[in-house]
Amino acid sequence: MSSPRPFVLAAAGIAALCALDAAVKELTRSAVAYAVLGRYVFGTVFALAVWWWQGRPSLTREMLPAHLLRGTLITITAFLFFFSLTRLGLAEAITLSFVAPLLIPPLAHLFLGEKMRGPVVLAAFVGFAGVLLTLQGAPSFDGDRTLALGAVLGAALAYALAAIVMRARAAKDGSTLLTLTSAVIPMVLLSPAAVGAPLPTWEALGLALLAGLFGNLGIQLLARAYASAEAQSLGVLEFTALPWAALFGWLLFAEAVRPQVWLGALVIFAACWWVGRAGRQ
């Protein structure tokens, strides 16, 4: 833990997943499940290529239950979160999903036996205070926005549970198998969405290709990070998604970024720097 490498890998993985979110937000202008399926179809292609290049590591019967559980949780996370993107701005949806880093330390303690260390827990609450700061001046939640809020909170819980399973299996199974099952299982579960759906346009295929690429890259980087650092320490780095989401939302969707978002981002980065130091000591 003396090296900052796991924290750098996790931050880079989160940035890649934010790029994935931006691609899928554009895709969700069609049916949500169909759009998410396209992300995992191309994700499977990339994951199979990496799996072959890495020597085709075997998925044993002992590994299968954990990977099936995690694949199901990823499917739930993706569907709920990408549904919320049809009702909310990119930065707003990702900000609300920051409930997940608060859930990771107690879940890691409950399922993995990780001791809940005071600096990490306190840093998580400081980071979440930055999140609350970014919500100042946001539109009220009513109608479809209430439904989207519920979807984001459900996605956050599923994401936190998936992170716990990844921490439990990353060192044993390796990032290649984690990335492969993270694409194949959601693809299979979402495949009914293709029944009766119209053929995708070339633009949609390009976006799905980018989503698959960024999704695989993000999972690879996160799996390598979780193999060598505690889940509770890396969980706080999820807050670094905020400035990426604000940037992509502004560049690609002309979503205004309020001053409160950037002020909250400074608080979030301070919390991440703090937990990085605490995790390395």
PDB file of C-alpha atoms in Angstrom:
ATOM      1  CA  MET A   1       0.000   0.000   0.000  1.00  0.00           C
ATOM      2  CA  SER A   2       3.030   2.313  -0.046  1.00  0.00           C
ATOM      3  CA  SER A   3       2.494   2.887  -3.776  1.00  0.00           C
ATOM      4  CA  PRO A   4      -0.109   5.293  -5.186  1.00  0.00           C
ATOM      5  CA  ARG A   5      -0.567   2.972  -8.197  1.00  0.00           C
ATOM      6  CA  PRO A   6      -3.941   1.434  -7.134  1.00  0.00           C
ATOM      7  CA  PHE A   7      -5.400   4.891  -6.605  1.00  0.00           C
ATOM      8  CA  VAL A   8      -4.145   6.148  -9.960  1.00  0.00           C
ATOM      9  CA  LEU A   9      -5.553   3.056 -11.709  1.00  0.00           C
ATOM     10  CA  ALA A  10      -8.921   3.467  -9.979  1.00  0.00           C
ATOM     11  CA  ALA A  11      -9.144   7.170 -10.881  1.00  0.00           C
ATOM     12  CA  ALA A  12      -8.304   6.392 -14.530  1.00  0.00           C
ATOM     13  CA  GLY A  13     -10.885   3.590 -14.575  1.00  0.00           C
ATOM     14  CA  ILE A  14     -13.575   5.921 -13.259  1.00  0.00           C
ATOM     15  CA  ALA A  15     -12.716   8.493 -15.941  1.00  0.00           C
ATOM     16  CA  ALA A  16     -13.120   5.792 -18.611  1.00  0.00           C
ATOM     17  CA  LEU A  17     -16.513   4.796 -17.184  1.00  0.00           C
ATOM     18  CA  CYS A  18     -17.621   8.439 -17.308  1.00  0.00           C
ATOM     19  CA  ALA A  19     -16.780   8.454 -21.014  1.00  0.00           C
ATOM     20  CA  LEU A  20     -18.903   5.283 -21.286  1.00  0.00           C
ATOM     21  CA  ASP A  21     -21.800   7.062 -19.551  1.00  0.00           C
ATOM     22  CA  ALA A  22     -21.587   9.926 -22.033  1.00  0.00           C
ATOM     23  CA  ALA A  23     -21.739   7.536 -25.004  1.00  0.00           C
ATOM     24  CA  VAL A  24     -24.705   5.644 -23.557  1.00  0.00           C
ATOM     25  CA  LYS A  25     -26.587   8.858 -22.695  1.00  0.00           C
ATOM     26  CA  GLU A  26     -26.645   9.581 -26.418  1.00  0.00           C
ATOM     27  CA  LEU A  27     -27.654   5.988 -27.146  1.00  0.00           C
ATOM     28  CA  THR A  28     -30.590   6.037 -24.698  1.00  0.00           C
ATOM     29  CA  ARG A  29     -32.569   8.283 -27.029  1.00  0.00           C
ATOM     30  CA  SER A  30     -33.779   4.923 -28.347  1.00  0.00           C
ATOM     31  CA  ALA A  31     -35.047   2.142 -26.028  1.00  0.00           C
ATOM     32  CA  VAL A  32     -32.941   2.037 -22.852  1.00  0.00           C
ATOM     33  CA  ALA A  33     -32.517  -1.737 -22.636  1.00  0.00           C
ATOM     34  CA  TYR A  34     -31.630  -1.962 -26.338  1.00  0.00           C
ATOM     35  CA  ALA A  35     -29.059   0.810 -25.988  1.00  0.00           C
ATOM     36  CA  VAL A  36     -27.469  -0.815 -22.936  1.00  0.00           C
ATOM     37  CA  LEU A  37     -27.408  -4.157 -24.760  1.00  0.00           C
ATOM     38  CA  GLY A  38     -25.380  -2.578 -27.580  1.00  0.00           C
ATOM     39  CA  ARG A  39     -22.789  -1.420 -25.054  1.00  0.00           C
ATOM     40  CA  TYR A  40     -22.339  -4.987 -23.763  1.00  0.00           C
ATOM     41  CA  VAL A  41     -22.318  -6.630 -27.197  1.00  0.00           C
ATOM     42  CA  PHE A  42     -19.270  -4.593 -28.217  1.00  0.00           C
ATOM     43  CA  GLY A  43     -17.887  -4.899 -24.695  1.00  0.00           C
ATOM     44  CA  THR A  44     -17.950  -8.676 -25.098  1.00  0.00           C
ATOM     45  CA  VAL A  45     -16.058  -8.445 -28.401  1.00  0.00           C
ATOM     46  CA  PHE A  46     -13.279  -6.394 -26.802  1.00  0.00           C
ATOM     47  CA  ALA A  47     -13.228  -8.562 -23.672  1.00  0.00           C
ATOM     48  CA  LEU A  48     -12.912 -11.758 -25.727  1.00  0.00           C
ATOM     49  CA  ALA A  49     -10.001 -10.260 -27.654  1.00  0.00           C
ATOM     50  CA  VAL A  50      -8.186  -9.402 -24.411  1.00  0.00           C
ATOM     51  CA  TRP A  51      -9.046 -12.818 -22.941  1.00  0.00           C
ATOM     52  CA  TRP A  52      -7.537 -14.559 -25.991  1.00  0.00           C
ATOM     53  CA  TRP A  53      -4.450 -12.335 -25.909  1.00  0.00           C
ATOM     54  CA  GLN A  54      -3.946 -13.049 -22.191  1.00  0.00           C
ATOM     55  CA  GLY A  55      -3.776 -16.807 -22.786  1.00  0.00           C
ATOM     56  CA  ARG A  56      -7.468 -17.699 -22.356  1.00  0.00           C
ATOM     57  CA  PRO A  57      -7.578 -18.070 -18.540  1.00  0.00           C
ATOM     58  CA  SER A  58     -10.175 -20.613 -17.419  1.00  0.00           C
ATOM     59  CA  LEU A  59     -13.379 -19.809 -15.567  1.00  0.00           C
ATOM     60  CA  THR A  60     -13.786 -22.653 -13.044  1.00  0.00           C
ATOM     61  CA  ARG A  61     -16.967 -23.903 -11.415  1.00  0.00           C
ATOM     62  CA  GLU A  62     -15.803 -22.483  -8.094  1.00  0.00           C
ATOM     63  CA  MET A  63     -15.567 -18.980  -9.627  1.00  0.00           C
ATOM     64  CA  LEU A  64     -18.909 -19.091 -11.414  1.00  0.00           C
ATOM     65  CA  PRO A  65     -21.391 -18.163  -8.608  1.00  0.00           C
ATOM     66  CA  ALA A  66     -19.535 -14.978  -7.694  1.00  0.00           C
ATOM     67  CA  HIS A  67     -19.221 -13.917 -11.340  1.00  0.00           C
ATOM     68  CA  LEU A  68     -22.909 -14.626 -12.008  1.00  0.00           C
ATOM     69  CA  LEU A  69     -23.840 -12.539  -8.968  1.00  0.00           C
ATOM     70  CA  ARG A  70     -21.599  -9.681 -10.008  1.00  0.00           C
ATOM     71  CA  GLY A  71     -22.785  -9.827 -13.623  1.00  0.00           C
ATOM     72  CA  THR A  72     -26.396  -9.600 -12.453  1.00  0.00           C
ATOM     73  CA  LEU A  73     -25.584  -6.637 -10.199  1.00  0.00           C
ATOM     74  CA  ILE A  74     -23.809  -4.903 -13.086  1.00  0.00           C
ATOM     75  CA  THR A  75     -26.863  -5.422 -15.301  1.00  0.00           C
ATOM     76  CA  ILE A  76     -29.146  -3.890 -12.670  1.00  0.00           C
ATOM     77  CA  THR A  77     -26.738  -0.991 -12.156  1.00  0.00           C
ATOM     78  CA  ALA A  78     -26.426  -0.273 -15.865  1.00  0.00           C
ATOM     79  CA  PHE A  79     -30.148  -0.442 -16.643  1.00  0.00           C
ATOM     80  CA  LEU A  80     -31.209   1.751 -13.695  1.00  0.00           C
ATOM     81  CA  PHE A  81     -28.439   4.299 -14.149  1.00  0.00           C
ATOM     82  CA  PHE A  82     -28.790   4.596 -17.908  1.00  0.00           C
ATOM     83  CA  PHE A  83     -32.552   4.958 -17.466  1.00  0.00           C
ATOM     84  CA  SER A  84     -31.895   7.889 -15.125  1.00  0.00           C
ATOM     85  CA  LEU A  85     -29.803   9.532 -17.877  1.00  0.00           C
ATOM     86  CA  THR A  86     -32.973   9.852 -19.967  1.00  0.00           C
ATOM     87  CA  ARG A  87     -34.443  12.147 -17.297  1.00  0.00           C
ATOM     88  CA  LEU A  88     -31.392  13.826 -15.718  1.00  0.00           C
ATOM     89  CA  GLY A  89     -28.241  15.586 -16.848  1.00  0.00           C
ATOM     90  CA  LEU A  90     -25.016  13.585 -16.896  1.00  0.00           C
ATOM     91  CA  ALA A  91     -23.316  15.466 -14.039  1.00  0.00           C
ATOM     92  CA  GLU A  92     -26.515  15.461 -11.986  1.00  0.00           C
ATOM     93  CA  ALA A  93     -27.064  11.705 -12.342  1.00  0.00           C
ATOM     94  CA  ILE A  94     -23.464  10.870 -11.486  1.00  0.00           C
ATOM     95  CA  THR A  95     -23.551  13.239  -8.508  1.00  0.00           C
ATOM     96  CA  LEU A  96     -26.619  11.495  -7.116  1.00  0.00           C
ATOM     97  CA  SER A  97     -24.991   8.106  -7.617  1.00  0.00           C
ATOM     98  CA  PHE A  98     -22.296   9.106  -5.106  1.00  0.00           C
ATOM     99  CA  VAL A  99     -24.341   7.380  -2.436  1.00  0.00           C
ATOM    100  CA  ALA A 100     -22.338   4.294  -3.513  1.00  0.00           C
ATOM    101  CA  PRO A 101     -18.973   5.307  -1.934  1.00  0.00           C
ATOM    102  CA  LEU A 102     -20.772   5.785   1.401  1.00  0.00           C
ATOM    103  CA  LEU A 103     -22.200   2.271   1.144  1.00  0.00           C
ATOM    104  CA  ILE A 104     -18.915   0.551   0.277  1.00  0.00           C
ATOM    105  CA  PRO A 105     -17.135   0.809   3.698  1.00  0.00           C
ATOM    106  CA  PRO A 106     -19.963  -0.805   5.756  1.00  0.00           C
ATOM    107  CA  LEU A 107     -20.572  -3.422   3.054  1.00  0.00           C
ATOM    108  CA  ALA A 108     -16.839  -4.207   2.904  1.00  0.00           C
ATOM    109  CA  HIS A 109     -16.863  -4.600   6.691  1.00  0.00           C
ATOM    110  CA  LEU A 110     -19.951  -6.822   6.590  1.00  0.00           C
ATOM    111  CA  PHE A 111     -18.980  -9.124   3.704  1.00  0.00           C
ATOM    112  CA  LEU A 112     -15.167  -8.920   3.534  1.00  0.00           C
ATOM    113  CA  GLY A 113     -14.253  -8.325   7.149  1.00  0.00           C
ATOM    114  CA  GLU A 114     -12.438  -5.068   6.370  1.00  0.00           C
ATOM    115  CA  LYS A 115     -12.021  -2.937   9.461  1.00  0.00           C
ATOM    116  CA  MET A 116     -13.807   0.389   9.058  1.00  0.00           C
ATOM    117  CA  ARG A 117     -10.954   2.860   9.543  1.00  0.00           C
ATOM    118  CA  GLY A 118     -11.891   6.280  10.862  1.00  0.00           C
ATOM    119  CA  PRO A 119     -10.020   8.443   8.303  1.00  0.00           C
ATOM    120  CA  VAL A 120     -11.558   6.569   5.364  1.00  0.00           C
ATOM    121  CA  VAL A 121     -15.107   6.779   6.725  1.00  0.00           C
ATOM    122  CA  LEU A 122     -14.679  10.454   7.603  1.00  0.00           C
ATOM    123  CA  ALA A 123     -13.259  11.169   4.142  1.00  0.00           C
ATOM    124  CA  ALA A 124     -16.317   9.505   2.607  1.00  0.00           C
ATOM    125  CA  PHE A 125     -18.615  11.858   4.510  1.00  0.00           C
ATOM    126  CA  VAL A 126     -16.493  14.874   3.546  1.00  0.00           C
ATOM    127  CA  GLY A 127     -16.742  13.778  -0.085  1.00  0.00           C
ATOM    128  CA  PHE A 128     -20.500  13.402   0.217  1.00  0.00           C
ATOM    129  CA  ALA A 129     -20.701  16.888   1.730  1.00  0.00           C
ATOM    130  CA  GLY A 130     -19.128  18.066  -1.520  1.00  0.00           C
ATOM    131  CA  VAL A 131     -21.849  16.180  -3.390  1.00  0.00           C
ATOM    132  CA  LEU A 132     -24.579  17.924  -1.371  1.00  0.00           C
ATOM    133  CA  LEU A 133     -22.933  21.229  -2.162  1.00  0.00           C
ATOM    134  CA  THR A 134     -23.229  20.525  -5.893  1.00  0.00           C
ATOM    135  CA  LEU A 135     -26.994  19.969  -5.545  1.00  0.00           C
ATOM    136  CA  GLN A 136     -27.581  23.544  -4.416  1.00  0.00           C
ATOM    137  CA  GLY A 137     -29.536  25.398  -7.072  1.00  0.00           C
ATOM    138  CA  ALA A 138     -30.604  22.206  -8.900  1.00  0.00           C
ATOM    139  CA  PRO A 139     -34.213  21.824 -10.162  1.00  0.00           C
ATOM    140  CA  SER A 140     -36.672  20.131  -7.801  1.00  0.00           C
ATOM    141  CA  PHE A 141     -37.418  16.413  -8.062  1.00  0.00           C
ATOM    142  CA  ASP A 142     -40.974  15.774  -9.183  1.00  0.00           C
ATOM    143  CA  GLY A 143     -42.711  13.667 -11.833  1.00  0.00           C
ATOM    144  CA  ASP A 144     -40.237  11.792 -14.003  1.00  0.00           C
ATOM    145  CA  ARG A 145     -37.358  13.240 -12.017  1.00  0.00           C
ATOM    146  CA  THR A 146     -38.612  11.434  -8.903  1.00  0.00           C
ATOM    147  CA  LEU A 147     -38.578   8.142 -10.815  1.00  0.00           C
ATOM    148  CA  ALA A 148     -35.072   8.912 -12.055  1.00  0.00           C
ATOM    149  CA  LEU A 149     -33.942   9.667  -8.494  1.00  0.00           C
ATOM    150  CA  GLY A 150     -35.179   6.261  -7.332  1.00  0.00           C
ATOM    151  CA  ALA A 151     -33.381   4.607 -10.250  1.00  0.00           C
ATOM    152  CA  VAL A 152     -30.081   6.331  -9.373  1.00  0.00           C
ATOM    153  CA  LEU A 153     -30.292   5.272  -5.721  1.00  0.00           C
ATOM    154  CA  GLY A 154     -31.063   1.678  -6.713  1.00  0.00           C
ATOM    155  CA  ALA A 155     -28.134   1.729  -9.135  1.00  0.00           C
ATOM    156  CA  ALA A 156     -25.840   3.037  -6.383  1.00  0.00           C
ATOM    157  CA  LEU A 157     -26.697   0.128  -4.081  1.00  0.00           C
ATOM    158  CA  ALA A 158     -26.194  -2.438  -6.856  1.00  0.00           C
ATOM    159  CA  TYR A 159     -22.877  -0.794  -7.836  1.00  0.00           C
ATOM    160  CA  ALA A 160     -21.580  -0.878  -4.258  1.00  0.00           C
ATOM    161  CA  LEU A 161     -22.432  -4.579  -3.948  1.00  0.00           C
ATOM    162  CA  ALA A 162     -20.729  -5.302  -7.291  1.00  0.00           C
ATOM    163  CA  ALA A 163     -17.598  -3.482  -6.045  1.00  0.00           C
ATOM    164  CA  ILE A 164     -17.537  -5.719  -2.965  1.00  0.00           C
ATOM    165  CA  VAL A 165     -17.712  -8.855  -5.118  1.00  0.00           C
ATOM    166  CA  MET A 166     -14.945  -7.482  -7.355  1.00  0.00           C
ATOM    167  CA  ARG A 167     -12.716  -6.837  -4.324  1.00  0.00           C
ATOM    168  CA  ALA A 168     -13.356 -10.420  -3.136  1.00  0.00           C
ATOM    169  CA  ARG A 169     -12.446 -11.992  -6.498  1.00  0.00           C
ATOM    170  CA  ALA A 170      -9.971  -9.590  -8.164  1.00  0.00           C
ATOM    171  CA  ALA A 171      -6.770 -11.001  -6.669  1.00  0.00           C
ATOM    172  CA  LYS A 172      -7.905 -14.616  -7.195  1.00  0.00           C
ATOM    173  CA  ASP A 173      -9.420 -14.464 -10.674  1.00  0.00           C
ATOM    174  CA  GLY A 174      -7.573 -11.586 -12.345  1.00  0.00           C
ATOM    175  CA  SER A 175      -8.776  -8.574 -14.291  1.00  0.00           C
ATOM    176  CA  THR A 176      -9.151 -10.491 -17.585  1.00  0.00           C
ATOM    177  CA  LEU A 177     -11.877 -12.837 -16.310  1.00  0.00           C
ATOM    178  CA  LEU A 178     -13.557 -10.047 -14.353  1.00  0.00           C
ATOM    179  CA  THR A 179     -13.760  -7.909 -17.485  1.00  0.00           C
ATOM    180  CA  LEU A 180     -15.016 -10.784 -19.636  1.00  0.00           C
ATOM    181  CA  THR A 181     -17.807 -11.830 -17.276  1.00  0.00           C
ATOM    182  CA  SER A 182     -18.718  -8.156 -16.725  1.00  0.00           C
ATOM    183  CA  ALA A 183     -19.614  -7.977 -20.417  1.00  0.00           C
ATOM    184  CA  VAL A 184     -20.899 -11.459 -21.279  1.00  0.00           C
ATOM    185  CA  ILE A 185     -23.367 -11.897 -18.408  1.00  0.00           C
ATOM    186  CA  PRO A 186     -25.129  -8.517 -18.864  1.00  0.00           C
ATOM    187  CA  MET A 187     -25.228  -9.154 -22.637  1.00  0.00           C
ATOM    188  CA  VAL A 188     -27.034 -12.447 -22.083  1.00  0.00           C
ATOM    189  CA  LEU A 189     -29.440 -10.990 -19.517  1.00  0.00           C
ATOM    190  CA  LEU A 190     -30.296  -8.009 -21.747  1.00  0.00           C
ATOM    191  CA  SER A 191     -30.521  -9.966 -25.021  1.00  0.00           C
ATOM    192  CA  PRO A 192     -34.377 -10.128 -24.979  1.00  0.00           C
ATOM    193  CA  ALA A 193     -34.313  -6.356 -25.599  1.00  0.00           C
ATOM    194  CA  ALA A 194     -33.209  -7.047 -29.179  1.00  0.00           C
ATOM    195  CA  VAL A 195     -36.407  -8.965 -29.992  1.00  0.00           C
ATOM    196  CA  GLY A 196     -38.504  -6.827 -32.341  1.00  0.00           C
ATOM    197  CA  ALA A 197     -36.206  -3.816 -31.997  1.00  0.00           C
ATOM    198  CA  PRO A 198     -35.316  -1.811 -35.136  1.00  0.00           C
ATOM    199  CA  LEU A 199     -31.896  -2.211 -36.681  1.00  0.00           C
ATOM    200  CA  PRO A 200     -29.403   0.293 -35.209  1.00  0.00           C
ATOM    201  CA  THR A 201     -28.106   3.173 -37.293  1.00  0.00           C
ATOM    202  CA  TRP A 202     -24.416   3.535 -38.103  1.00  0.00           C
ATOM    203  CA  GLU A 203     -24.206   6.339 -35.571  1.00  0.00           C
ATOM    204  CA  ALA A 204     -25.697   4.110 -32.866  1.00  0.00           C
ATOM    205  CA  LEU A 205     -23.255   1.323 -33.740  1.00  0.00           C
ATOM    206  CA  GLY A 206     -20.350   3.754 -33.422  1.00  0.00           C
ATOM    207  CA  LEU A 207     -21.549   4.935 -30.023  1.00  0.00           C
ATOM    208  CA  ALA A 208     -22.031   1.352 -28.838  1.00  0.00           C
ATOM    209  CA  LEU A 209     -18.503   0.559 -30.033  1.00  0.00           C
ATOM    210  CA  LEU A 210     -17.099   3.463 -28.003  1.00  0.00           C
ATOM    211  CA  ALA A 211     -19.177   2.456 -24.986  1.00  0.00           C
ATOM    212  CA  GLY A 212     -17.854  -1.095 -25.167  1.00  0.00           C
ATOM    213  CA  LEU A 213     -14.268   0.121 -25.445  1.00  0.00           C
ATOM    214  CA  PHE A 214     -14.478   2.588 -22.554  1.00  0.00           C
ATOM    215  CA  GLY A 215     -16.430   0.132 -20.411  1.00  0.00           C
ATOM    216  CA  ASN A 216     -13.820  -2.602 -20.839  1.00  0.00           C
ATOM    217  CA  LEU A 217     -10.970  -0.211 -20.175  1.00  0.00           C
ATOM    218  CA  GLY A 218     -12.652   1.075 -17.017  1.00  0.00           C
ATOM    219  CA  ILE A 219     -13.334  -2.396 -15.621  1.00  0.00           C
ATOM    220  CA  GLN A 220      -9.781  -3.561 -16.420  1.00  0.00           C
ATOM    221  CA  LEU A 221      -8.271  -0.623 -14.550  1.00  0.00           C
ATOM    222  CA  LEU A 222     -10.627  -0.944 -11.580  1.00  0.00           C
ATOM    223  CA  ALA A 223     -10.058  -4.697 -11.287  1.00  0.00           C
ATOM    224  CA  ARG A 224      -6.292  -4.153 -11.149  1.00  0.00           C
ATOM    225  CA  ALA A 225      -6.762  -1.453  -8.511  1.00  0.00           C
ATOM    226  CA  TYR A 226      -9.104  -3.548  -6.341  1.00  0.00           C
ATOM    227  CA  ALA A 227      -6.664  -6.476  -6.449  1.00  0.00           C
ATOM    228  CA  SER A 228      -4.168  -4.500  -4.356  1.00  0.00           C
ATOM    229  CA  ALA A 229      -6.141  -1.999  -2.254  1.00  0.00           C
ATOM    230  CA  GLU A 230      -9.060  -2.049   0.170  1.00  0.00           C
ATOM    231  CA  ALA A 231     -12.536  -1.499  -1.227  1.00  0.00           C
ATOM    232  CA  GLN A 232     -13.285   1.241   1.323  1.00  0.00           C
ATOM    233  CA  SER A 233     -10.166   3.202   0.332  1.00  0.00           C
ATOM    234  CA  LEU A 234     -10.856   3.043  -3.404  1.00  0.00           C
ATOM    235  CA  GLY A 235     -14.578   3.686  -2.988  1.00  0.00           C
ATOM    236  CA  VAL A 236     -14.016   7.353  -2.150  1.00  0.00           C
ATOM    237  CA  LEU A 237     -12.300   7.840  -5.521  1.00  0.00           C
ATOM    238  CA  GLU A 238     -15.725   7.384  -7.138  1.00  0.00           C
ATOM    239  CA  PHE A 239     -16.227  11.068  -6.359  1.00  0.00           C
ATOM    240  CA  THR A 240     -13.665  11.970  -9.048  1.00  0.00           C
ATOM    241  CA  ALA A 241     -16.370  11.147 -11.605  1.00  0.00           C
ATOM    242  CA  LEU A 242     -18.011  14.522 -10.934  1.00  0.00           C
ATOM    243  CA  PRO A 243     -15.641  16.826 -12.855  1.00  0.00           C
ATOM    244  CA  TRP A 244     -15.496  14.329 -15.733  1.00  0.00           C
ATOM    245  CA  ALA A 245     -19.282  14.191 -15.887  1.00  0.00           C
ATOM    246  CA  ALA A 246     -19.522  17.968 -15.801  1.00  0.00           C
ATOM    247  CA  LEU A 247     -16.964  18.267 -18.594  1.00  0.00           C
ATOM    248  CA  PHE A 248     -18.608  15.653 -20.861  1.00  0.00           C
ATOM    249  CA  GLY A 249     -22.079  17.034 -20.169  1.00  0.00           C
ATOM    250  CA  TRP A 250     -20.937  20.550 -21.105  1.00  0.00           C
ATOM    251  CA  LEU A 251     -19.002  19.511 -24.218  1.00  0.00           C
ATOM    252  CA  LEU A 252     -21.424  16.938 -25.646  1.00  0.00           C
ATOM    253  CA  PHE A 253     -24.896  17.900 -24.389  1.00  0.00           C
ATOM    254  CA  ALA A 254     -24.567  21.637 -23.682  1.00  0.00           C
ATOM    255  CA  GLU A 255     -25.485  21.022 -20.036  1.00  0.00           C
ATOM    256  CA  ALA A 256     -24.720  24.083 -17.931  1.00  0.00           C
ATOM    257  CA  VAL A 257     -22.350  23.507 -15.020  1.00  0.00           C
ATOM    258  CA  ARG A 258     -23.315  25.557 -11.965  1.00  0.00           C
ATOM    259  CA  PRO A 259     -20.578  27.165  -9.810  1.00  0.00           C
ATOM    260  CA  GLN A 260     -21.718  24.943  -6.922  1.00  0.00           C
ATOM    261  CA  VAL A 261     -20.624  21.895  -8.943  1.00  0.00           C
ATOM    262  CA  TRP A 262     -17.033  23.104  -9.192  1.00  0.00           C
ATOM    263  CA  LEU A 263     -16.934  24.169  -5.546  1.00  0.00           C
ATOM    264  CA  GLY A 264     -18.220  20.740  -4.565  1.00  0.00           C
ATOM    265  CA  ALA A 265     -15.592  19.150  -6.799  1.00  0.00           C
ATOM    266  CA  LEU A 266     -12.827  20.897  -4.796  1.00  0.00           C
ATOM    267  CA  VAL A 267     -14.221  19.405  -1.572  1.00  0.00           C
ATOM    268  CA  ILE A 268     -14.427  15.993  -3.239  1.00  0.00           C
ATOM    269  CA  PHE A 269     -10.821  16.112  -4.455  1.00  0.00           C
ATOM    270  CA  ALA A 270      -9.692  17.056  -0.943  1.00  0.00           C
ATOM    271  CA  ALA A 271     -11.484  13.970   0.423  1.00  0.00           C
ATOM    272  CA  CYS A 272      -9.881  11.753  -2.226  1.00  0.00           C
ATOM    273  CA  TRP A 273      -6.401  13.098  -1.485  1.00  0.00           C
ATOM    274  CA  TRP A 274      -7.001  12.453   2.209  1.00  0.00           C
ATOM    275  CA  VAL A 275      -8.167   8.878   1.752  1.00  0.00           C
ATOM    276  CA  GLY A 276      -5.284   8.177  -0.623  1.00  0.00           C
ATOM    277  CA  ARG A 277      -2.815   9.183   2.076  1.00  0.00           C
ATOM    278  CA  ALA A 278      -4.688   7.192   4.734  1.00  0.00           C
ATOM    279  CA  GLY A 279      -4.803   4.120   2.499  1.00  0.00           C
ATOM    280  CA  ARG A 280      -1.065   4.162   1.808  1.00  0.00           C
ATOM    281  CA  GLN A 281      -0.041   4.502   5.458  1.00  0.00           C
TER     282      GLN A 281
END
